[in-house]
C-alpha cells in the first residue's frame, strides 16, 4: 500500500513540475445587459433589449475542423433582470428547410436534432456549474457539473425556453430563474460557454475551447459574462407537495390507497440548502433496463430517483469511477444511494429523508439522513451519509466521506475515508492531467456474530488529451470490506488496470472524421497473491466516417479462475482455470437519419465452452412527435454442463404532443426469468416545476406461450413547486 502511494505521489509531483502557465487561447467575454421589465419568452427575439445587447460571436468548429470558423452564422446575447437570466441565440441557416428537429423528449434532445448547449459557472470557480440545452422543437435538457467533468443529466431544473424555426434559421429564447441557481449575489462575473450542433452537416461549434479533449461544460475553459449585479434569490424557501392515488393488485392482495407528502427546501446561504422530504415517493421514476448476468459478480443498476440524484456530484469520491468500469459496473462505490429505499428490487417506503448540501466558502458539503419503514423481520432503520471536500489549488480537492447504517439488517456498519483529487489543464502548457488517491475503512457487525474491520485504497492517473488518451489505476479491497450503504463488485482483491488510445482526426473534407486504435487490460489478484482473472482487449479498428457512422472491431483474451462453482441461467459452471479468446464487431449508423441502428456480434470461447452474442438496436423517428425503439440481444451459450439460449428484448414507444406533454410505453422481456415487464407513463408539466403523472406498471410471467398477469400498479400523482 505504502509503495503504491509513494510511486503515485512521486509521479504526480514530477508531472506537476512540468505544468506550465501558457494559455491555449485567450478567453472571450460578453457583457450582460440589465433590463427593468421581464421578457415574454416566445423565441422571437424582437424586443428592443435584444437589439441593444452586446452580441457574442466568433464561433469556431471543434468537430470536424478544429478551430475553423463556423459555416452558419451564429450569435447570442445575454440579458437579466432582478429575477431571471436570459439567453437569446440567433442560429442563421442557409438552408432553413433542413434544420433537424426529431425529438420533443426531455433529456433526449441530442438524438437526431440540432441543438444549443449552454454552460454557466455561477460562482466563477472554474470547477462547477450548470448545463442547459434546447433543440429547435423547444425540448429541454439540463445537468449539474461537478469537478469540471462529472455530469448529472438526471437533474431537472426549473426554467423556460422557446424555439422558433423561420425561413432564416432557428432562434431560441431562454429564461433561467435565479431561484434555480446557486450563486454569490455579490459576484459580477460568471463563467459561460456555448456550443451549437448543426446536424445536417455534422458540424459542432463552440464559443471558446476548440481542442478535441475540451468539453463545453469544462468550467476551466469557459469565457466570462460580465456586468452582473443586483440579482435576487428570494428568501430561499421552496415547497413541493404531492398527492398520489394508487390501485394495486398482486400476490399480497388488491385495493386502492392514497398518499400525500412534500419536500421543503431552505437556502441558508447562496450555495447551501437543506431539504426535508416527508413520505418520499418515486412513482414517476423510470424503470430499470432488463439485463441478464453472464458473470459471477453482481449487476449494477444506476440511481434514477430525483431526490438522491440532485447534489449527487458532491458525494463523488476517489478516482473517476466512471472511467474505471469492469464490464459496465464500477469496482467500488463507498456510498450507493440505491441501497436506500430498495431491497432486492422491492420498494421500502422512506418515511423521512433530510439532506444538507452545497458549498460553504471553499468547502463542498453533503449530509443525508433517511428513515426507512419497517420490513418483514426488520425494524425501522436509520441510515446516514456525509461528505466534505475542500477546494485546493486551481482545480483540485481533498475530502472526507462517512456512512453509517445498514438498510438490510439490524447490524452496525460504518465506512470512513479520505481522498485527494488533482486536476490541471496546463500540463506541458495546455494538456489535461488528473490524479486521484483514496483510502477507506469499514467496520461491520456480522450475522454469524463477531465483527469485521477491513480497508480499501487506490490511485489512478489519467491523461485525457487529443491524440493520446491514457489511464492507469491500482485498487486494493480487503476480503471483509462490505459497506452496507455502498457497492463492491469484488472484494479480497488487488486490481490493476491500464488503458491507452491513439486517435487521428484529419478534419476538413476527409472521408473519415476519426480513426483510433487502443488497448486496455484489467488484472485481478487475490489478497493472498493468486491470480483471479485478467482481461486484455485490443481495438485495432475504431472508425468514424464523415457521415458519423461508426465501425469497431476488437479482440479480447481473458483468464478467469473462479474458486467456487456458480450458476449461469440453469447451468452450473464448475470452479477451475479458464482461458478464452473472443472477437467483437459492431456497426452504428448516424442518428441524423429518421431510422438509425446499432448492430453487433461477439463470438468466442466462454469458460469450458462457446458463446455467441448477437445484439441490435433500431430507432425510428419519423417526426418530432413520435419515436419507436427496439432492443434485442440473443446469447447462444454452449457449456460442458449444458447449453442454453438467452433472449433479452425491449420495445419502447414515445409520443409527445408538446415538449411538456408526452406518453411513453416500454415492454421488456428476458427468456431466463420468462418475465415480461410493462410500463406506461403519461407526463404533463403544466408549468415549470409542476407535473402530473399517470403511471401503469405490470408484471407478467410467460409460460407455455401464454402470459399470465402477476401484478398491476396504477398510480396517479400530482406535484407542484412554490418558491418564495
XYZ file of C-alpha atoms in Angstrom:
724
model
C 0.000 0.000 0.000
C 2.700 2.472 1.007
C 4.826 1.673 -2.028
C 1.936 2.206 -4.461
C 1.029 5.530 -2.882
C 4.629 6.708 -2.833
C 5.111 5.845 -6.511
C 1.881 7.617 -7.411
C 2.769 10.730 -5.440
C 6.244 10.879 -6.949
C 4.846 10.612 -10.451
C 2.263 13.270 -9.670
C 4.946 15.592 -8.370
C 7.101 15.085 -11.444
C 4.211 15.861 -13.773
C 3.143 18.929 -11.822
C 6.652 20.315 -12.182
C 6.155 20.240 -15.943
C 2.849 22.070 -15.724
C 3.262 25.360 -17.479
C 1.268 28.533 -17.328
C 0.824 29.049 -21.065
C -2.847 29.510 -22.016
C -4.178 27.645 -25.007
C -6.199 30.635 -26.188
C -7.403 33.959 -24.872
C -10.824 33.504 -23.318
C -13.620 35.730 -24.673
C -16.082 37.732 -22.610
C -19.500 39.287 -23.130
C -21.307 41.950 -21.138
C -24.827 41.181 -19.922
C -27.423 43.948 -20.300
C -29.654 44.661 -17.321
C -33.331 45.295 -18.111
C -36.134 46.578 -15.899
C -39.147 44.580 -17.119
C -39.375 40.793 -17.517
C -39.358 39.450 -21.062
C -42.073 37.388 -22.679
C -40.273 34.155 -23.590
C -41.566 33.356 -27.090
C -38.422 32.786 -29.168
C -38.998 35.873 -31.326
C -36.052 37.991 -30.072
C -37.785 41.112 -31.382
C -37.674 43.162 -28.167
C -35.569 46.320 -28.274
C -33.375 45.000 -25.452
C -32.102 42.146 -27.635
C -31.118 44.644 -30.301
C -29.234 46.838 -27.797
C -27.408 43.987 -26.102
C -23.814 43.111 -26.927
C -23.613 40.212 -29.380
C -21.356 37.226 -28.848
C -19.874 35.534 -31.900
C -16.601 34.220 -33.193
C -17.750 30.592 -33.018
C -15.311 28.012 -34.307
C -15.573 24.320 -35.059
C -14.330 21.663 -32.708
C -15.736 18.935 -34.933
C -14.736 18.148 -37.608
C -12.435 21.097 -38.407
C -10.822 22.152 -35.149
C -10.529 25.924 -34.919
C -12.018 26.687 -38.340
C -14.848 29.245 -38.497
C -18.489 28.152 -38.207
C -20.135 27.733 -41.616
C -23.538 29.062 -40.472
C -23.674 32.443 -38.750
C -24.327 32.150 -35.008
C -24.781 34.964 -32.481
C -26.029 35.243 -28.919
C -26.773 37.888 -26.305
C -27.407 37.876 -22.550
C -29.919 39.955 -20.591
C -31.006 39.835 -16.966
C -33.372 41.492 -14.533
C -33.945 41.049 -10.805
C -35.267 37.502 -11.161
C -34.151 35.947 -14.475
C -31.042 35.257 -16.539
C -31.946 35.404 -20.251
C -30.079 33.934 -23.222
C -31.061 34.726 -26.805
C -29.497 32.912 -29.763
C -29.707 33.556 -33.500
C -28.942 30.348 -35.425
C -28.925 31.574 -39.005
C -29.284 28.924 -41.722
C -28.505 28.992 -45.455
C -30.905 26.024 -45.821
C -33.548 26.578 -43.121
C -35.722 23.801 -44.508
C -33.070 21.299 -43.442
C -32.974 22.213 -39.744
C -33.223 18.883 -37.917
C -35.644 18.600 -35.007
C -36.650 14.988 -34.434
C -37.272 14.905 -30.688
C -39.583 16.557 -28.190
C -38.493 14.272 -25.349
C -36.912 15.912 -22.357
C -33.255 14.867 -22.000
C -33.320 13.145 -25.437
C -32.779 16.313 -27.451
C -29.323 15.301 -28.673
C -30.612 12.406 -30.802
C -31.041 13.389 -34.456
C -31.585 17.086 -33.775
C -29.793 20.379 -33.991
C -29.305 21.779 -30.513
C -27.746 24.507 -28.378
C -25.770 23.675 -25.229
C -25.138 26.353 -22.571
C -22.764 26.065 -19.624
C -22.900 28.535 -16.710
C -20.351 28.711 -13.881
C -22.263 30.883 -11.409
C -19.534 31.045 -8.749
C -16.806 31.598 -11.358
C -14.685 28.997 -9.566
C -13.685 27.154 -12.786
C -14.907 23.867 -11.272
C -18.701 23.539 -11.120
C -21.770 24.779 -12.887
C -24.974 24.082 -14.785
C -25.838 22.905 -18.281
C -28.997 23.976 -20.114
C -29.688 22.676 -23.619
C -32.531 23.156 -26.077
C -33.347 21.998 -29.607
C -35.482 23.594 -32.382
C -38.686 21.963 -31.061
C -38.160 23.620 -27.668
C -37.343 20.335 -25.914
C -35.014 20.769 -22.956
C -32.149 19.007 -21.231
C -30.175 20.094 -18.189
C -27.408 18.860 -15.945
C -25.252 19.623 -12.937
C -21.486 19.804 -13.471
C -19.111 18.837 -10.658
C -15.317 18.983 -10.599
C -15.165 20.156 -14.234
C -16.052 16.828 -15.820
C -18.775 14.932 -13.926
C -22.236 15.420 -15.454
C -25.552 14.637 -13.777
C -28.141 14.781 -16.573
C -30.809 13.299 -14.292
C -31.143 16.669 -12.538
C -34.214 18.605 -13.727
C -34.063 22.328 -13.082
C -36.933 24.799 -13.339
C -36.510 27.089 -16.358
C -38.300 28.169 -19.523
C -37.348 28.211 -23.191
C -38.980 28.703 -26.562
C -37.613 27.965 -30.018
C -38.866 29.032 -33.457
C -37.925 27.860 -36.947
C -38.304 30.512 -39.662
C -37.182 30.975 -43.263
C -33.939 32.467 -41.900
C -32.964 29.754 -39.422
C -33.970 28.898 -35.884
C -33.987 31.125 -32.846
C -34.079 30.450 -29.123
C -35.013 32.414 -26.023
C -34.137 31.035 -22.576
C -35.169 32.347 -19.148
C -33.487 30.795 -16.096
C -34.855 31.914 -12.709
C -32.139 32.952 -10.283
C -34.023 30.804 -7.746
C -32.946 27.758 -9.788
C -29.262 28.637 -9.415
C -26.795 28.784 -6.553
C -24.544 31.843 -6.850
C -22.856 34.633 -4.933
C -25.116 37.727 -5.110
C -22.009 39.894 -4.760
C -20.339 38.298 -7.778
C -20.237 40.333 -11.003
C -18.656 37.759 -13.334
C -19.914 34.290 -14.277
C -18.236 31.666 -16.421
C -20.046 30.876 -19.662
C -19.679 28.726 -22.744
C -21.994 27.713 -25.540
C -21.950 25.219 -28.386
C -24.161 24.612 -31.415
C -24.688 21.354 -33.290
C -25.602 21.605 -36.996
C -26.817 18.081 -37.678
C -27.226 18.188 -41.458
C -23.504 18.979 -41.713
C -22.457 17.006 -38.630
C -20.752 20.202 -37.546
C -20.197 21.240 -33.929
C -19.056 24.736 -32.985
C -18.213 26.416 -29.711
C -17.720 29.916 -28.394
C -14.407 29.049 -26.732
C -12.269 25.919 -26.280
C -11.888 24.122 -29.622
C -9.453 21.325 -28.814
C -10.739 17.764 -29.028
C -10.226 16.978 -25.344
C -12.235 20.033 -24.246
C -15.941 19.793 -23.485
C -18.387 22.689 -23.434
C -19.005 22.053 -19.715
C -15.307 22.205 -18.735
C -15.532 25.161 -16.371
C -11.805 25.867 -16.602
C -12.171 26.596 -20.343
C -15.235 28.855 -20.153
C -15.363 32.502 -21.155
C -16.858 35.262 -18.998
C -20.181 37.036 -18.602
C -19.574 40.444 -17.014
C -21.715 43.303 -15.748
C -23.887 41.306 -13.341
C -25.256 42.884 -10.154
C -28.417 43.071 -8.065
C -29.760 39.560 -8.764
C -32.341 38.223 -6.301
C -32.789 34.693 -4.971
C -35.823 35.405 -2.798
C -35.981 34.292 0.824
C -34.744 30.848 -0.199
C -37.825 28.683 0.520
C -39.078 26.052 -1.919
C -42.127 23.928 -1.105
C -43.061 20.916 -3.285
C -46.127 18.967 -2.105
C -47.529 15.919 -3.879
C -50.617 13.759 -3.723
C -50.952 10.279 -5.190
C -53.646 7.660 -5.611
C -52.844 4.019 -6.357
C -54.535 0.786 -7.317
C -52.504 -2.354 -6.661
C -53.290 -5.961 -7.492
C -50.788 -8.716 -6.761
C -49.741 -11.595 -4.569
C -50.321 -9.544 -1.402
C -53.843 -8.555 -2.338
C -55.546 -5.739 -4.166
C -57.108 -2.398 -3.375
C -56.940 1.368 -3.557
C -54.769 3.619 -1.411
C -53.848 7.273 -1.251
C -50.760 9.126 -0.185
C -49.522 12.650 0.391
C -46.083 14.027 1.047
C -43.854 17.012 0.456
C -40.333 18.312 0.046
C -39.359 21.514 1.820
C -36.110 23.236 0.941
C -34.490 26.213 2.590
C -31.441 28.005 1.255
C -29.269 29.004 4.223
C -26.698 30.740 2.035
C -26.498 31.348 -1.734
C -24.782 27.973 -2.135
C -26.017 25.850 0.787
C -29.525 24.442 1.200
C -31.366 21.968 3.414
C -34.125 19.650 2.190
C -36.742 17.836 4.256
C -38.721 15.117 2.447
C -41.731 13.612 4.205
C -43.161 10.335 2.897
C -40.839 10.399 -0.117
C -42.431 8.947 -3.275
C -40.763 7.786 -6.503
C -43.734 6.644 -8.591
C -42.583 8.656 -11.634
C -39.077 7.167 -11.736
C -38.053 5.360 -14.933
C -37.864 1.562 -14.706
C -34.525 -0.244 -14.872
C -33.261 -1.809 -18.076
C -33.646 -5.615 -18.158
C -30.213 -7.342 -18.014
C -29.101 -10.976 -17.928
C -25.960 -11.577 -15.888
C -23.210 -13.562 -17.648
C -20.617 -13.051 -14.911
C -20.037 -14.382 -11.407
C -20.318 -10.851 -9.997
C -23.338 -8.720 -9.015
C -25.095 -6.469 -11.518
C -25.063 -2.709 -11.138
C -28.114 -0.506 -11.770
C -27.672 3.284 -11.704
C -29.659 5.596 -9.459
C -32.683 7.230 -11.149
C -34.553 8.883 -8.258
C -34.518 12.686 -8.275
C -34.127 13.178 -4.515
C -30.820 11.284 -4.499
C -29.610 12.476 -7.910
C -29.750 16.153 -7.062
C -26.455 17.199 -5.445
C -25.103 13.662 -6.070
C -21.879 15.096 -7.508
C -20.926 16.281 -4.022
C -20.708 12.630 -2.891
C -18.447 11.580 -5.763
C -15.398 10.063 -4.139
C -11.938 8.884 -5.072
C -10.898 8.025 -8.620
C -13.014 8.890 -11.631
C -15.317 5.908 -11.085
C -16.960 6.192 -14.494
C -13.651 5.582 -16.260
C -12.765 2.591 -14.063
C -15.503 0.230 -15.091
C -15.305 -3.533 -15.004
C -17.755 -4.950 -17.526
C -20.053 -1.961 -17.201
C -20.050 -1.680 -13.409
C -17.903 0.381 -11.050
C -15.490 -1.627 -8.953
C -16.254 0.304 -5.779
C -18.657 2.958 -4.523
C -18.443 3.805 -0.805
C -21.897 5.428 -0.990
C -24.523 3.960 -3.331
C -27.947 5.542 -2.845
C -29.882 2.606 -4.332
C -29.243 0.832 -1.018
C -31.749 3.302 0.468
C -35.421 2.519 -0.144
C -34.830 -0.515 -2.394
C -34.344 -4.123 -1.303
C -33.974 -6.907 -3.882
C -35.790 -4.701 -6.376
C -38.701 -4.058 -3.987
C -39.564 -0.597 -2.692
C -39.051 0.047 1.027
C -41.005 3.209 1.963
C -38.884 6.153 3.116
C -40.803 7.826 5.927
C -38.470 10.782 6.259
C -35.373 11.976 4.429
C -33.238 15.028 5.130
C -30.352 16.496 3.226
C -27.946 19.395 3.663
C -25.888 20.025 0.545
C -23.963 22.727 -1.248
C -20.942 24.887 -0.721
C -19.733 26.924 2.188
C -16.693 29.031 1.376
C -14.055 26.704 -0.085
C -15.909 23.615 1.091
C -18.432 21.358 -0.660
C -20.546 19.541 1.907
C -23.294 16.940 1.844
C -25.188 15.272 4.691
C -28.044 12.824 4.012
C -30.252 11.002 6.514
C -33.137 8.627 5.746
C -35.617 6.827 7.977
C -36.817 3.577 6.367
C -40.116 1.914 7.140
C -40.351 -1.480 8.811
C -39.858 -4.605 6.695
C -40.806 -8.216 7.425
C -38.440 -9.328 10.159
C -36.705 -5.957 10.320
C -37.417 -2.882 12.414
C -37.325 0.684 11.198
C -33.821 1.643 10.049
C -31.923 4.937 10.015
C -29.070 5.487 7.561
C -26.665 8.383 7.220
C -24.011 9.606 4.760
C -21.688 12.604 4.937
C -19.185 14.086 2.516
C -16.928 17.126 2.965
C -14.306 18.273 0.479
C -12.148 21.375 0.308
C -11.125 23.016 -2.931
C -7.363 23.365 -3.174
C -5.052 24.573 -5.922
C -6.878 25.674 -9.094
C -8.978 22.592 -9.901
C -8.215 20.092 -7.133
C -9.802 18.987 -3.869
C -9.177 16.985 -0.709
C -12.044 15.431 1.200
C -13.614 13.001 3.667
C -16.577 10.633 3.446
C -18.522 8.667 6.071
C -21.592 6.408 6.079
C -23.500 4.739 8.905
C -26.340 2.243 8.981
C -27.439 -0.991 7.391
C -30.757 -0.933 5.474
C -30.863 -4.746 5.243
C -30.166 -5.798 8.843
C -30.131 -4.739 12.494
C -26.341 -4.729 12.419
C -23.933 -1.825 12.752
C -21.993 -0.847 9.640
C -19.702 2.173 9.249
C -17.421 3.449 6.493
C -14.941 6.300 6.642
C -12.315 7.517 4.208
C -10.351 10.332 2.603
C -9.381 11.246 -0.944
C -7.290 13.733 -2.915
C -8.303 14.655 -6.452
C -5.851 16.598 -8.586
C -6.621 18.150 -11.976
C -4.837 20.619 -14.225
C -5.379 21.772 -17.796
C -1.902 23.315 -18.036
C 0.358 20.267 -18.149
C 3.108 20.908 -20.726
C 1.328 24.187 -21.461
C -2.212 23.149 -22.378
C -2.676 19.435 -21.645
C -5.115 17.914 -19.155
C -3.944 15.627 -16.384
C -5.850 14.163 -13.430
C -4.711 12.064 -10.465
C -6.805 10.592 -7.681
C -5.888 8.916 -4.381
C -8.278 7.428 -1.842
C -8.384 5.265 1.268
C -11.366 3.722 3.091
C -12.010 1.760 6.270
C -15.075 -0.351 7.122
C -16.417 -1.655 10.435
C -19.285 -4.168 10.274
C -21.122 -6.430 12.692
C -21.577 -9.892 11.184
C -24.748 -12.010 11.037
C -22.846 -15.022 12.333
C -21.585 -12.983 15.266
C -18.441 -11.008 15.786
C -17.262 -8.087 13.737
C -15.121 -7.210 10.737
C -12.653 -4.387 10.164
C -11.208 -4.014 6.690
C -9.959 -1.476 4.166
C -9.829 -0.329 0.537
C -7.482 2.116 -1.156
C -6.424 3.099 -4.646
C -4.729 5.504 -7.014
C -5.391 6.455 -10.634
C -3.606 8.684 -13.153
C -5.431 9.974 -16.223
C -4.113 11.784 -19.325
C -7.224 12.552 -21.494
C -5.868 14.503 -24.428
C -6.299 14.985 -28.139
C -4.015 12.413 -29.739
C -3.167 10.225 -26.754
C -5.667 9.269 -24.074
C -4.400 7.017 -21.300
C -5.134 5.920 -17.772
C -3.597 3.627 -15.173
C -5.001 2.649 -11.799
C -4.420 0.386 -8.831
C -7.050 -0.614 -6.257
C -6.931 -2.947 -3.267
C -10.112 -4.079 -1.485
C -9.926 -6.163 1.682
C -11.721 -9.504 1.941
C -14.081 -8.257 4.645
C -14.716 -4.829 3.138
C -18.531 -4.710 2.884
C -20.106 -1.237 3.135
C -23.845 -1.643 3.708
C -24.512 1.721 2.010
C -22.020 1.099 -0.785
C -21.385 -1.112 -3.786
C -18.458 -3.523 -4.087
C -18.253 -5.649 -7.216
C -15.339 -7.784 -5.981
C -13.640 -7.902 -2.593
C -10.462 -9.538 -1.371
C -8.586 -8.417 -4.485
C -5.728 -6.306 -5.778
C -6.706 -4.776 -9.127
C -4.517 -3.034 -11.683
C -5.792 -1.596 -14.943
C -4.397 0.315 -17.868
C -5.886 1.911 -20.940
C -4.240 3.625 -23.913
C -5.895 5.092 -27.002
C -4.456 6.879 -30.019
C -6.718 8.772 -32.382
C -6.325 10.689 -35.599
C -8.763 13.393 -36.701
C -7.825 14.797 -40.108
C -10.543 17.460 -40.241
C -11.590 19.160 -43.459
C -13.209 17.084 -46.217
C -11.578 13.758 -45.412
C -13.768 10.659 -45.917
C -13.455 9.861 -42.216
C -13.746 12.012 -39.113
C -11.739 9.919 -36.685
C -9.631 6.790 -36.683
C -8.490 5.310 -33.383
C -6.711 2.271 -32.048
C -6.462 1.255 -28.433
C -5.824 -1.380 -25.839
C -6.832 -1.946 -22.241
C -6.154 -4.509 -19.586
C -7.577 -5.422 -16.178
C -5.728 -7.699 -13.751
C -7.221 -9.027 -10.522
C -5.173 -10.865 -7.898
C -6.499 -12.260 -4.653
C -5.114 -10.734 -1.476
C -3.164 -13.971 -0.987
C -1.336 -13.370 -4.265
C -3.074 -15.845 -6.598
C -4.310 -14.646 -9.984
C -8.111 -14.347 -10.003
C -8.736 -13.010 -13.505
C -7.165 -10.987 -16.287
C -8.664 -9.454 -19.376
C -6.736 -7.891 -22.278
C -8.578 -6.219 -25.115
C -7.133 -4.709 -28.301
C -9.144 -2.483 -30.650
C -7.279 -2.250 -33.983
C -10.206 -0.530 -35.699
C -12.377 2.247 -34.318
C -13.503 4.315 -37.281
C -15.981 7.176 -37.516
C -16.914 8.070 -41.085
C -17.664 11.585 -42.307
C -21.370 10.683 -42.070
C -20.762 9.843 -38.350
C -21.498 6.160 -38.992
C -19.115 4.133 -36.818
C -17.348 0.780 -37.234
C -15.463 -1.000 -34.456
C -13.585 -4.286 -34.180
C -11.826 -5.692 -31.113
C -10.132 -8.863 -29.871
C -10.170 -9.938 -26.223
C -8.367 -12.595 -24.241
C -9.496 -13.487 -20.733
C -8.332 -15.737 -17.936
C -10.808 -16.460 -15.134
C -10.214 -18.676 -12.095
C -13.402 -18.970 -10.016
C -12.744 -20.745 -6.680
C -16.378 -21.831 -6.363
C -18.948 -23.079 -8.837
C -21.543 -20.513 -9.891
C -24.767 -20.535 -11.875
C -25.457 -19.064 -15.314
C -29.130 -19.403 -16.159
C -29.837 -23.025 -15.073
C -26.312 -24.268 -15.813
C -23.564 -24.601 -13.207
C -20.057 -23.501 -14.150
C -17.519 -25.518 -12.122
C -14.625 -23.942 -10.278
C -11.498 -24.065 -12.390
C -8.916 -22.311 -14.519
C -10.409 -20.972 -17.748
C -8.746 -19.234 -20.690
C -10.748 -17.800 -23.572
C -10.402 -15.607 -26.644
C -13.223 -13.790 -28.415
C -13.746 -11.237 -31.174
C -16.326 -8.491 -31.369
C -17.538 -6.269 -34.219
C -20.159 -3.527 -34.240
C -21.633 -1.009 -36.643
C -23.623 2.076 -35.667
C -25.366 4.360 -38.127
C -25.772 8.087 -37.603
C -28.806 9.327 -35.678
C -29.257 12.123 -38.237
C -31.345 9.706 -40.323
C -35.017 9.009 -39.459
C -34.091 5.342 -38.951
C -30.815 4.509 -37.236
C -29.495 1.321 -35.715
C -26.659 -0.401 -33.896
C -25.710 -3.988 -34.698
C -23.015 -6.127 -33.114
C -21.761 -9.664 -32.814
C -19.350 -11.249 -30.346
C -18.171 -14.834 -30.554
C -15.520 -16.917 -28.901
C -14.585 -19.231 -26.076
C -16.599 -18.914 -22.873
C -15.440 -20.834 -19.773
C -15.408 -24.531 -20.872
C -17.492 -23.889 -23.974
C -18.508 -21.280 -26.523
C -20.698 -18.193 -26.576
C -22.068 -16.158 -29.479
C -23.934 -12.960 -28.797
C -25.976 -11.051 -31.356
C -27.236 -7.619 -30.387
C -29.110 -4.863 -32.108
C -30.978 -1.636 -31.580
C -33.138 0.214 -34.075
C -34.892 3.552 -33.557
C -37.364 5.245 -35.872
C -38.016 8.980 -35.527
C -40.422 9.867 -38.366
C -41.126 13.294 -36.877
C -40.639 15.349 -33.750
C -43.749 13.922 -32.057
C -43.228 10.175 -32.363
C -40.441 7.628 -31.894
C -40.202 3.878 -31.545
C -37.139 1.994 -30.296
C -36.422 -1.730 -30.144
C -33.523 -3.529 -28.437
C -32.710 -7.215 -28.776
C -29.912 -9.481 -27.637
C -29.546 -13.216 -28.255
C -26.918 -15.275 -26.460
C -26.212 -18.797 -27.662
C -24.215 -20.462 -24.871
C -22.758 -23.973 -25.096
C -21.067 -25.341 -21.963
C -19.987 -28.810 -20.856
C -22.708 -28.827 -18.199
C -25.410 -27.851 -20.698
C -26.484 -25.440 -23.403
C -28.939 -22.560 -23.216
C -30.227 -19.583 -25.173
C -30.844 -16.244 -23.529
C -33.082 -13.697 -25.222
C -33.436 -10.166 -23.881
C -35.583 -7.604 -25.642
C -37.462 -4.363 -25.217
C -39.799 -2.201 -27.255
C -40.424 1.435 -26.404
C -42.822 3.937 -27.959
C -42.945 7.660 -27.219
C -45.477 10.214 -28.376
C -45.094 13.893 -27.468
C -47.889 16.389 -28.103
C -45.588 19.174 -26.885
C -42.236 19.145 -25.066
C -44.269 19.340 -21.826
C -46.888 16.660 -22.547
C -45.931 13.129 -23.574
C -46.873 9.468 -23.352
C -44.321 6.641 -23.275
C -44.686 2.853 -23.159
C -41.986 0.237 -22.591
C -42.209 -3.564 -22.760
C -39.240 -5.696 -21.616
C -38.678 -9.463 -21.663
C -35.964 -11.982 -20.912
C -36.127 -15.714 -21.512
C -34.178 -16.647 -18.368
C -36.860 -15.472 -15.954
C -39.658 -15.605 -18.573
C -40.789 -12.297 -17.068
C -42.468 -9.532 -19.042
C -42.482 -6.005 -17.662
C -44.801 -3.299 -18.970
C -44.505 0.383 -18.088
C -46.732 3.160 -19.407
C -46.326 6.763 -18.340
C -48.124 9.987 -19.194
C -46.233 13.098 -18.087
C -47.659 16.628 -18.210
C -45.568 19.505 -16.875
C -48.386 22.021 -16.723
C -45.993 24.703 -15.575
C -42.227 24.631 -14.941
C -41.596 22.535 -11.829
C -45.183 21.253 -11.507
C -46.168 17.929 -13.061
C -48.949 15.349 -13.293
C -48.084 11.680 -13.870
C -50.221 8.686 -14.724
C -48.083 5.547 -14.416
C -49.015 1.920 -15.046
C -46.620 -0.915 -14.156
C -47.482 -4.536 -14.849
C -45.538 -7.750 -14.395
C -46.399 -10.875 -16.368
C -44.962 -14.383 -16.419
C -44.724 -16.007 -19.844
C -45.072 -19.782 -19.551
C -46.295 -22.276 -22.137
C -46.732 -19.401 -24.592
C -49.497 -17.813 -22.505
C -48.519 -14.708 -20.447
C -50.135 -14.624 -17.024
C -50.595 -11.332 -15.207
C -48.839 -11.354 -11.823
C -49.181 -7.783 -10.589
C -50.581 -4.385 -11.532
C -49.719 -0.968 -10.110
C -51.597 2.087 -11.399
C -50.605 5.454 -9.916
C -51.896 8.981 -10.473
C -49.568 11.560 -8.969
C -49.604 15.357 -9.000
C -46.909 17.632 -7.623
C -46.293 21.356 -7.597
C -43.458 23.702 -6.690
C -43.850 27.003 -4.854
C -40.888 29.344 -4.372
C -40.556 32.301 -2.041
